[in-house]
Tab-separated table of C-alpha atoms and ligand atoms in Angstrom:
chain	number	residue	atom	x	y	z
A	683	UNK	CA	14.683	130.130	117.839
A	684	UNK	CA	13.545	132.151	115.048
A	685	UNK	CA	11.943	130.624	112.170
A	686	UNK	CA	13.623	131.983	108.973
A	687	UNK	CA	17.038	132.133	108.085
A	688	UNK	CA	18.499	135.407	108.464
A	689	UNK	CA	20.555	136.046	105.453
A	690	UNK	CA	23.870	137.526	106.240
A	691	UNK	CA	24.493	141.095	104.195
A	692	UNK	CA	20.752	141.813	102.681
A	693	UNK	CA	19.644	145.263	101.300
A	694	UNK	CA	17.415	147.467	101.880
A	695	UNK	CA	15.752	148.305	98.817
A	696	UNK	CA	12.888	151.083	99.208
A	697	UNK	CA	9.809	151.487	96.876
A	698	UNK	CA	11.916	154.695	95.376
A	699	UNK	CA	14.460	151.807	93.811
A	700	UNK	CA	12.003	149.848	92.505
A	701	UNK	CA	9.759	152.940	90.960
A	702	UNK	CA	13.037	154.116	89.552
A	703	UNK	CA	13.972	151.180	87.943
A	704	UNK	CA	10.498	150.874	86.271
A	705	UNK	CA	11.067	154.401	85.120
A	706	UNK	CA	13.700	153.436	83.369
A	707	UNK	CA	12.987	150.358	81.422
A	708	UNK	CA	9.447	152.702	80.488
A	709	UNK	CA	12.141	155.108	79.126
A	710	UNK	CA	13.832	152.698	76.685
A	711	UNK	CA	17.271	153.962	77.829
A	712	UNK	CA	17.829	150.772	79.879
A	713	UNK	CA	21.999	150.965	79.079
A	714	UNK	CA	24.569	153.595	80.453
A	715	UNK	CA	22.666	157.028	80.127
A	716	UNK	CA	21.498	160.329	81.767
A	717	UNK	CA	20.971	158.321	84.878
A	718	UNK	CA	24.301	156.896	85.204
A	719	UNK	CA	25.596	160.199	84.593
A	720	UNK	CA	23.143	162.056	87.364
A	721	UNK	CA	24.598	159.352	89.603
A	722	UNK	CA	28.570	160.023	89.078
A	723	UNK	CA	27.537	164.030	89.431
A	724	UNK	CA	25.758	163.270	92.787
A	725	UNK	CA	28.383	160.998	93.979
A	726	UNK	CA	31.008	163.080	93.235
A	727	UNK	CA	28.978	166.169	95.009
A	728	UNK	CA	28.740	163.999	98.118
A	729	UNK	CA	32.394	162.819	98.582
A	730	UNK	CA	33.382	166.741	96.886
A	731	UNK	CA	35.631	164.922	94.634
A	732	UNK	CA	36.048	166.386	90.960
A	733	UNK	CA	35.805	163.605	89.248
A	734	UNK	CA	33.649	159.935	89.794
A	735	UNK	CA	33.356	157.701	86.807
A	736	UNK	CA	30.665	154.577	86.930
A	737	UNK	CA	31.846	151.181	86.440
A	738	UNK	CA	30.814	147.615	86.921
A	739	UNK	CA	32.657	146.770	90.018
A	740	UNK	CA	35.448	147.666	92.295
A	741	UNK	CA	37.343	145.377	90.776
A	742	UNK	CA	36.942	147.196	87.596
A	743	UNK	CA	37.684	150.367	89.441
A	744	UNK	CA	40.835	149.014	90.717
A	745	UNK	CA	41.939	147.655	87.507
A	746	UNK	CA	41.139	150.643	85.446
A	747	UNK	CA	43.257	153.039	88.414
A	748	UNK	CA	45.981	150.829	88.128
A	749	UNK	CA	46.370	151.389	84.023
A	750	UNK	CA	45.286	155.032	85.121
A	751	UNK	CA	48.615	154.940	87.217
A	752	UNK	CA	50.921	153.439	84.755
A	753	UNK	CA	51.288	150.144	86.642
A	754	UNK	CA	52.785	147.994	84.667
A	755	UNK	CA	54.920	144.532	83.484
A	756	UNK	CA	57.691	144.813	86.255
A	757	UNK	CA	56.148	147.105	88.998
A	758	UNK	CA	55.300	146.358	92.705
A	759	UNK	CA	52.212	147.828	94.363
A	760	UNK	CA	52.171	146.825	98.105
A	761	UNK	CA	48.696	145.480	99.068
A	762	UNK	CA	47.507	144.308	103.041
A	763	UNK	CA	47.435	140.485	103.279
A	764	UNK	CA	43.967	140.927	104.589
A	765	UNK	CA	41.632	141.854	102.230
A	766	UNK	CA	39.472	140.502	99.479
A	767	UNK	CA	41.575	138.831	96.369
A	768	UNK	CA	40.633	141.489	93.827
A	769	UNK	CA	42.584	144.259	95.774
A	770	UNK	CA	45.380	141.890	94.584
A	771	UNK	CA	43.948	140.589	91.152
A	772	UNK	CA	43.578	144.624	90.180
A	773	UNK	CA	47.425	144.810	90.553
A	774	UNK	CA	47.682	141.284	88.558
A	775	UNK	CA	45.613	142.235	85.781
A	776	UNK	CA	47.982	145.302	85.224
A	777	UNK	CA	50.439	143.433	84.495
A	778	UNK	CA	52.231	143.840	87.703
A	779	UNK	CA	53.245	142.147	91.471
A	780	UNK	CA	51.245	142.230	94.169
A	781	UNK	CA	53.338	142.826	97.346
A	782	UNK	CA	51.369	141.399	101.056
A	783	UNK	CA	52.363	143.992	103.737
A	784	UNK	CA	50.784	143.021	107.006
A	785	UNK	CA	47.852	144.586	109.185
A	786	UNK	CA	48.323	146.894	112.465
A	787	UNK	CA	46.032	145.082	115.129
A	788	UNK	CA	43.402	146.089	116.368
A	789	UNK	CA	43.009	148.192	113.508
A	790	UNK	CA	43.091	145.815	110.820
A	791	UNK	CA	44.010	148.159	108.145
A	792	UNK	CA	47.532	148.304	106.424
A	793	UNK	CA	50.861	148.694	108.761
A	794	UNK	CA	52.699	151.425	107.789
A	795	UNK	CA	55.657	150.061	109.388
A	796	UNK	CA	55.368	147.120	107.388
A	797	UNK	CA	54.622	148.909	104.034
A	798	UNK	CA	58.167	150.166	104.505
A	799	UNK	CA	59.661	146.927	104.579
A	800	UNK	CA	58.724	145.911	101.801
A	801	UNK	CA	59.518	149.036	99.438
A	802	UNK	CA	61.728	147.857	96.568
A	803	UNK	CA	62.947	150.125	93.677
A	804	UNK	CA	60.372	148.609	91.687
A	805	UNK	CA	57.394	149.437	93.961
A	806	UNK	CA	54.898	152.350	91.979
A	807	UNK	CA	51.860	152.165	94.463
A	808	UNK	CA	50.681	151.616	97.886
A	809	UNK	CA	46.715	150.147	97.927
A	810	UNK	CA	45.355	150.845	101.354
A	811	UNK	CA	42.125	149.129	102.072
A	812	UNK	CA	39.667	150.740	104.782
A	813	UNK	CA	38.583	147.568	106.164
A	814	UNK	CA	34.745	147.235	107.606
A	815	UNK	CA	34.312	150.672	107.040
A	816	UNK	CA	37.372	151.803	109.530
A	817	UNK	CA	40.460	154.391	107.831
A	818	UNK	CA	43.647	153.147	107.188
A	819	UNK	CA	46.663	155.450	109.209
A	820	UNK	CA	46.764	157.829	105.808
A	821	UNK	CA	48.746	160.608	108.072
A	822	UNK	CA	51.916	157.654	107.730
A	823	UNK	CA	50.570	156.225	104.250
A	824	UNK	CA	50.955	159.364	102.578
A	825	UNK	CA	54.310	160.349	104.203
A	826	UNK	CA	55.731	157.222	103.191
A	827	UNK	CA	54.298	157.663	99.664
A	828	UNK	CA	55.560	160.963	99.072
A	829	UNK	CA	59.079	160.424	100.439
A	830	UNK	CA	59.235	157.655	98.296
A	831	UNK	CA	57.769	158.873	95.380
A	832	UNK	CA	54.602	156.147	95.541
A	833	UNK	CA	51.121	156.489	94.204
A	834	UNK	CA	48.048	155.702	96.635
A	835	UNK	CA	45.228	154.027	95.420
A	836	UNK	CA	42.403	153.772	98.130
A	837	UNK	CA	40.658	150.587	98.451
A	838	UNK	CA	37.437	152.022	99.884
A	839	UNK	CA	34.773	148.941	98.848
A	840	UNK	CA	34.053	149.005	102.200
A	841	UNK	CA	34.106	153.167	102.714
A	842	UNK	CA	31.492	155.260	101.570
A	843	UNK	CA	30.777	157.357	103.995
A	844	UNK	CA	34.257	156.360	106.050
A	845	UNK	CA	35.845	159.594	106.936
A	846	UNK	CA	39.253	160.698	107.966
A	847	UNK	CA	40.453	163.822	110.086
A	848	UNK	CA	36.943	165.471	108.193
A	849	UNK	CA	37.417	164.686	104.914
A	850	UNK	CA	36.104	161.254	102.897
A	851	UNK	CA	37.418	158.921	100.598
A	852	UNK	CA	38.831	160.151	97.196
A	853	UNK	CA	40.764	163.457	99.113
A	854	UNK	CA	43.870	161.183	100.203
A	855	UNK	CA	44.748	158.638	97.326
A	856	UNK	CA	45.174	159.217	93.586
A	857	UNK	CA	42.260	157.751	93.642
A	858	UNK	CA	39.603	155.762	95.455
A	859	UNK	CA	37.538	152.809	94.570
A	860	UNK	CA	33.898	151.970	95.721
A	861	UNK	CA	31.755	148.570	95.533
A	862	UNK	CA	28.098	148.743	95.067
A	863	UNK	CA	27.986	144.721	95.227
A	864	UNK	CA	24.677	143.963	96.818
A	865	UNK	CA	25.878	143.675	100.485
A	866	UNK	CA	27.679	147.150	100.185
A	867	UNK	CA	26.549	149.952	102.381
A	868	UNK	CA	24.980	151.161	98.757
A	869	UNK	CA	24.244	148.943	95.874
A	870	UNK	CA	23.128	148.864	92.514
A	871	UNK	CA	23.092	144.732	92.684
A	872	UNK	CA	26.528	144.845	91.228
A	873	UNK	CA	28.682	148.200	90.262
A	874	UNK	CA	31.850	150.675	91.703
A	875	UNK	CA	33.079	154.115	91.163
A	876	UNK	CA	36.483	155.328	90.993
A	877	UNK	CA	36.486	158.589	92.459
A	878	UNK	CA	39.771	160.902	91.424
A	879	UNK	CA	40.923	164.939	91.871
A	880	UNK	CA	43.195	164.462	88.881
A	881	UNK	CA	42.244	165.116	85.307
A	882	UNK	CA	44.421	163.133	83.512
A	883	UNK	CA	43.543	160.158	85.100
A	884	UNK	CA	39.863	160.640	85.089
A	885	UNK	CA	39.976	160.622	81.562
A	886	UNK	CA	41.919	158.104	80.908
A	887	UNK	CA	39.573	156.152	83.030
A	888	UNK	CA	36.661	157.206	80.501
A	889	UNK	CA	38.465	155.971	77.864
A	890	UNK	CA	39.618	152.362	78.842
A	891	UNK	CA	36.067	151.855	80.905
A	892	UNK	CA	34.615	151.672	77.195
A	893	UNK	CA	37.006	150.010	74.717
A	894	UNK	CA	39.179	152.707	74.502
A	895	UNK	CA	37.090	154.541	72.226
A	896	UNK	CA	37.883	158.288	72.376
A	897	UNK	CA	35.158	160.218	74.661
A	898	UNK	CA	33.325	161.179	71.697
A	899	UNK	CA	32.034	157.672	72.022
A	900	UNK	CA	30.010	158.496	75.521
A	901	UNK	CA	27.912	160.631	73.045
A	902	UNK	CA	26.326	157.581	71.542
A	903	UNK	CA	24.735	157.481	75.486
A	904	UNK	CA	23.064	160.748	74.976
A	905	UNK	CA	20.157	162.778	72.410
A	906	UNK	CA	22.828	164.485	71.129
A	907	UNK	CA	23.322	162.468	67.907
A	908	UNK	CA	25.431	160.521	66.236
A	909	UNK	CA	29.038	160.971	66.548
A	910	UNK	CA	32.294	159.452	64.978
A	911	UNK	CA	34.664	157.896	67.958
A	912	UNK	CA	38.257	156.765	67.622
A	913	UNK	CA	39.976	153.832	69.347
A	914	UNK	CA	42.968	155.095	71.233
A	915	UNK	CA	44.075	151.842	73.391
A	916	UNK	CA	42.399	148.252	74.127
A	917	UNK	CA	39.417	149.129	76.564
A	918	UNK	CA	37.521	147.586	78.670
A	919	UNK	CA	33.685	146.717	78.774
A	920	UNK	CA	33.436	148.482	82.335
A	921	UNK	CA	30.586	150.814	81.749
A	922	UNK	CA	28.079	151.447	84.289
A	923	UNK	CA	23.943	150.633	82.806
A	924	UNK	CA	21.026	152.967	83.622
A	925	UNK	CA	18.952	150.044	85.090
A	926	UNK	CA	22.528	150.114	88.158
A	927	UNK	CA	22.180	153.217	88.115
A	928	UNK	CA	18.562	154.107	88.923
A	929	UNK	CA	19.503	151.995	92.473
A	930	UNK	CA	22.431	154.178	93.190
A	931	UNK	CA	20.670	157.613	92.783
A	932	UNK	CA	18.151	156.829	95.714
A	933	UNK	CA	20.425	154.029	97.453
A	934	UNK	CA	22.952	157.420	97.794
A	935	UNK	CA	19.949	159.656	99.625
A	936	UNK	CA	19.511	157.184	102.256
A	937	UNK	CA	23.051	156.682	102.572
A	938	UNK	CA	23.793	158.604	106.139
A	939	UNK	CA	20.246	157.576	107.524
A	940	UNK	CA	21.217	154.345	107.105
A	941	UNK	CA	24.582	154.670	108.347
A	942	UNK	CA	22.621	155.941	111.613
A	943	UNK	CA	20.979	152.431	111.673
A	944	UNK	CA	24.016	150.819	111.005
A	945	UNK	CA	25.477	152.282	113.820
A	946	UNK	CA	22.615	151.921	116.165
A	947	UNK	CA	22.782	147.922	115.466
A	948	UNK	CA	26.145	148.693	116.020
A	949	UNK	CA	26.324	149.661	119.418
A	950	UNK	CA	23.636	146.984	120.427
A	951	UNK	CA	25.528	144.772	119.456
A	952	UNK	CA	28.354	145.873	121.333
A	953	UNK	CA	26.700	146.261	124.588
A	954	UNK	CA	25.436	142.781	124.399
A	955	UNK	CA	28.516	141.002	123.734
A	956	UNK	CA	30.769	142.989	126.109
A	957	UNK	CA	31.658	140.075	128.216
A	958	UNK	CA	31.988	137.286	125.875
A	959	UNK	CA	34.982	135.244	125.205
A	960	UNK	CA	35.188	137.360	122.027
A	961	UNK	CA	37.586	139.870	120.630
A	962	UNK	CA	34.986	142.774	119.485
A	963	UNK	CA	35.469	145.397	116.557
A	964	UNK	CA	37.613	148.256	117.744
A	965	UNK	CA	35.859	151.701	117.828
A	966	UNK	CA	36.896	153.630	115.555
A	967	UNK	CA	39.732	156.277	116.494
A	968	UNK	CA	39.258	160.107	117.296
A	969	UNK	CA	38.349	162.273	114.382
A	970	UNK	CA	38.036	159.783	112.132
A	971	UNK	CA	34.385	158.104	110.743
A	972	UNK	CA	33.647	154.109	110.350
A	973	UNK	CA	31.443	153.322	107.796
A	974	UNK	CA	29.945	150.629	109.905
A	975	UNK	CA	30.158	148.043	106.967
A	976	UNK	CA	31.066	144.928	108.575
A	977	UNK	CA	30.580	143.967	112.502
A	978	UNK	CA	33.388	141.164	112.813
A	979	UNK	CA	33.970	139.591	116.047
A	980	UNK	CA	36.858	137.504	116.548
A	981	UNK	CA	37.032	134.056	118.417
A	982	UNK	CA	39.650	134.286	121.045
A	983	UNK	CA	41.961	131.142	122.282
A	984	UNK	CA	39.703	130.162	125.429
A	985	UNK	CA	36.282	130.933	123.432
A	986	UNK	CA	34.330	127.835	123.696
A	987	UNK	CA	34.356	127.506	120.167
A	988	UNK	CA	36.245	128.210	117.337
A	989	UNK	CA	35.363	130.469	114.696
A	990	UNK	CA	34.321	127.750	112.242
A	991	UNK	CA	32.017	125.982	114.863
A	992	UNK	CA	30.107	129.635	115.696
A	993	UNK	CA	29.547	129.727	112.241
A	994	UNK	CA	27.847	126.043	112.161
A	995	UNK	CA	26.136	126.753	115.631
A	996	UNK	CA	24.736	130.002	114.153
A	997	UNK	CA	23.679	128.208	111.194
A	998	UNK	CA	21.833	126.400	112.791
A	999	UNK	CA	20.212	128.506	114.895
A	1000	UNK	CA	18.734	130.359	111.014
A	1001	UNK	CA	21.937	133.330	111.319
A	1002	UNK	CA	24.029	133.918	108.190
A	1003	UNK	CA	27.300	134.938	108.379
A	1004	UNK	CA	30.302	135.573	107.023
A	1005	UNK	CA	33.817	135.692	106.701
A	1006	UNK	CA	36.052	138.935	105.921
A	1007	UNK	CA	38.793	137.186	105.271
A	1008	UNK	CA	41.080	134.273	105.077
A	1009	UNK	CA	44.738	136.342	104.705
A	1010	UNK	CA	45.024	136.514	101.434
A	1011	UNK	CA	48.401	135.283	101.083
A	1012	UNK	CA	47.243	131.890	102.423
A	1013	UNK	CA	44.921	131.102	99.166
A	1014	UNK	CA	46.941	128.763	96.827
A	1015	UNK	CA	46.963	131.061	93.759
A	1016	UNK	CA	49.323	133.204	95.899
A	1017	UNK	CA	51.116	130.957	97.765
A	1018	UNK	CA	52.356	128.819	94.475
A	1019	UNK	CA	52.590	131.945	91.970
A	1020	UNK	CA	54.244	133.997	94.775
A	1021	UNK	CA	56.109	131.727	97.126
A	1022	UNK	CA	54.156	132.890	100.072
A	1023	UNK	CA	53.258	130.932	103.251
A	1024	UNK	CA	52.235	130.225	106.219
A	1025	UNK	CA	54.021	132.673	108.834
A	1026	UNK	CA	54.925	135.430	106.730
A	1027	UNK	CA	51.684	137.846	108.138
A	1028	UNK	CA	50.914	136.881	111.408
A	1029	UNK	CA	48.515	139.531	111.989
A	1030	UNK	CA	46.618	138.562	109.104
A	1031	UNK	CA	46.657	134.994	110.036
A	1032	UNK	CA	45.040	135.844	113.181
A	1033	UNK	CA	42.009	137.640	111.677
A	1034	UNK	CA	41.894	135.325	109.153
A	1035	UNK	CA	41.374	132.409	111.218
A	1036	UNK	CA	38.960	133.772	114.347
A	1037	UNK	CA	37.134	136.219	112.599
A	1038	UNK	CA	33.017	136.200	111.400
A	1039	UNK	CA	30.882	138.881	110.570
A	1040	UNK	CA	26.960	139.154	112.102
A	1041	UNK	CA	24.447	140.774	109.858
A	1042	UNK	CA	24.470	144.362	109.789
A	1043	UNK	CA	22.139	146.102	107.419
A	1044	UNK	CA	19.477	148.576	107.759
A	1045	UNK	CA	17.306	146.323	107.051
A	1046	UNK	CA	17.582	144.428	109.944
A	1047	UNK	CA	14.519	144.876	112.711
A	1048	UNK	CA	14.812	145.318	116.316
A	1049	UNK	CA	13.642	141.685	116.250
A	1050	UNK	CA	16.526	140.548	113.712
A	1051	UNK	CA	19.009	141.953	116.136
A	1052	UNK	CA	17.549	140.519	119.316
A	1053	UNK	CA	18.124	137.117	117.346
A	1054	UNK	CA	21.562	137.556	116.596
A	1055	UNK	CA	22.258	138.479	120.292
A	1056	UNK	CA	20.327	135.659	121.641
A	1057	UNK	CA	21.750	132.652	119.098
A	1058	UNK	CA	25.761	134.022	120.062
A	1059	UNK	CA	24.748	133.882	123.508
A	1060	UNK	CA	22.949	130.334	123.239
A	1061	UNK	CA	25.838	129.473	120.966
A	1062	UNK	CA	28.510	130.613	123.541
A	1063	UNK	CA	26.618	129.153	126.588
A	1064	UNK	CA	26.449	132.547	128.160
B	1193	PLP	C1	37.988	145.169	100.090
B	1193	PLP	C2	37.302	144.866	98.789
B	1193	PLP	N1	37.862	145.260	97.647
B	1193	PLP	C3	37.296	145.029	96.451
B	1193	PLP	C4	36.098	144.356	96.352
B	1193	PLP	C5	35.526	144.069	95.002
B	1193	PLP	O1	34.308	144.673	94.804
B	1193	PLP	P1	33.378	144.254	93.561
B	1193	PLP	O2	32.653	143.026	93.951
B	1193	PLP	O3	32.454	145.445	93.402
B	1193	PLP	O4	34.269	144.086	92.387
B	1193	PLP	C6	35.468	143.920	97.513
B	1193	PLP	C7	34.193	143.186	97.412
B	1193	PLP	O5	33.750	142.500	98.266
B	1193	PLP	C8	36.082	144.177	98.767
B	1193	PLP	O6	35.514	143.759	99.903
């Protein structure tokens, strides 16, 4: 059994991080700067989106697309019931509803035909989330939106380099969101990006990500001198620091070798597993691209265990891991603000209740992955 507990989602951080970030305090410009701005240009260059503004989380990102959008006091924006709450709390923090549409199994990722369903003449915006790293159907998502006249807003936390019939995140929505929380598939210990084609919303974004001071404000992060801002609307405190940023810029050159890690953990872990009582991650679907974010199996009725006792017996064997998610509709906040309960997603309820996800990082050693293989298969009694 291996002596030290492997702790589930851990990053690789390189020497080039840590330099960086030295760089940077050395400079004196520790807050949102030339860095932070280096970092939006580069990200948008690798997704070929127009326009990526820096924030401090997804869930900022989310939010600040939702105001972006016009979401407001009396509008609907249809969200999967399996997901993490702030794909939900975005929508709440607008001002508007949340609406729980269910998953398409074994997908995972938001059913189209459900998403009709539950159109109402008050729903503005559809939020797919591309869960583990694995597209949402956007061939359906966007017909539905545009015969309905709905905005898309792409949960893509878990997407980075997630692509779909050749193209990545930011070219299907209105706009996309990113998470560079420290288990992402790129951090900067805690960050996001909202990623957009359209002008008006990318500055809009720019505005309410700082206060709501006009853009001359932004000036006050360069050596351009001192310039007079206005406040046009009540901002946010969203911005994006230097210190986050000096992670990004080399966490985003490693990206796609470490996707090829991800993906070679992947596939060992795949081959191992393939005949244990457990439901495995689908692969992903023909011209499409998984990010290879999270490796979720799923306990299955006649698994010896149940999900919650693999956990424990992994636990104790020194293997974090975690879960991704309870169905969101279940959590009390929704079920007593919303009236929803048990039986209204089954899908979701399924995942939600069999599902754990084994470390998959690139920092993981061949000997980190052998351990992981060997405690399921102690744990199972294979
Ligand atoms: C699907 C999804 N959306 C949004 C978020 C929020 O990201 P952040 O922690 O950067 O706000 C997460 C984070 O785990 C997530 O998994």
């Amino acid at each position: 059994m291996r002596k030290e507990f492997l702790v589930f989602g851990g990053p690789l951080i390189g020497q080039e991080e840590i330099d960086e970030v030295v760089d940077t305090i050395r400079s004196g410009w520790l807050g949102t700067g030339p860095k932070t701005i280096r970092f939006e240009q580069e990200f948008a260059e690798y997704l070929g989106v127009k326009h990526c503004m820096a924030v401090s989380s997804c869930t900022a990102a989310l939010h600040l697309s939702m105001l972006a959008a016009g979401v407001g006091p009396g509008d609907e924006v249809i969200v999967p019931a399996m997901t993490f709450c702030s794909s939900a709390n975005a929508v709440i923090h607008a001002g508007a509803r949340p609406v729980f549409a269910d998953i398409e199994l074994p997908g995972m990722t938001l059913d189209p035909a459900d998403v009709i369903r539950k159109i109402t003449p008050r729903t503005r915006a559809v939020l797919p989330v591309h869960f583990h790293g694995r597209p949402a159907d956007m061939d359906s998502l966007s017909a539905i939106a545009a015969k309905h006249n709905l905005l898309i807003i792409d949960d893509a936390a878990h997407a980075i380099e997630t692509q779909y019939h050749g193209r990545k995140m930011g070219h299907f929505g209105d706009a996309a969101c990113f998470s560079f929380y420290i288990t992402k598939n790129l951090t900067t210990v805690e960050g996001g990006m909202v990623a957009t084609a359209r002008d008006d919303w990318a500055e809009r974004i720019k505005v309410l990500a700082l206060h709501g001071m006009s853009k001359d404000a932004w000036a006050r992060y360069s050596d351009k001198g001192y310039r007079h801002y206005e406040v046009v609307g009540a901002g946010f405190k969203y911005n994006m620091t230097d210190i986050q940023a000096s992670f990004g810029l080399h966490q985003l050159e490693k990206i796609e070798k470490n996707l090829l890690r991800r993906e070679e953990i992947w596939r060992a872990y795949s081959k191992a597993f393939a005949n244990f009582p457990l439901t495995l991650p689908p692969e992903p679907l023909p011209d499409t691209r998984h990010s290879r974010h999270l490796y979720a199996v799923r306990t299955k009725a006649d698994s010896p265990l149940d999900r919650d006792s693999l956990m424990e017996e992994l636990y104790r064997r020194n293997i974090g891991t975690g879960v991704h998610y309870t169905a969101l509709h279940l959590h009390r906040f929704y079920r007593e603000t919303f009236g929803y309960k048990e039986g209204d997603f089954p899908n979701a309820e399924a995942v939600g209740a069999s599902t754990l996800s084994l470390p998959l990082s690139p920092k993981l050693s061949d000997e980190d992955v052998a351990d992981v293989i060997e405690a399921v298969k102690e744990s199972l009694n294979k």
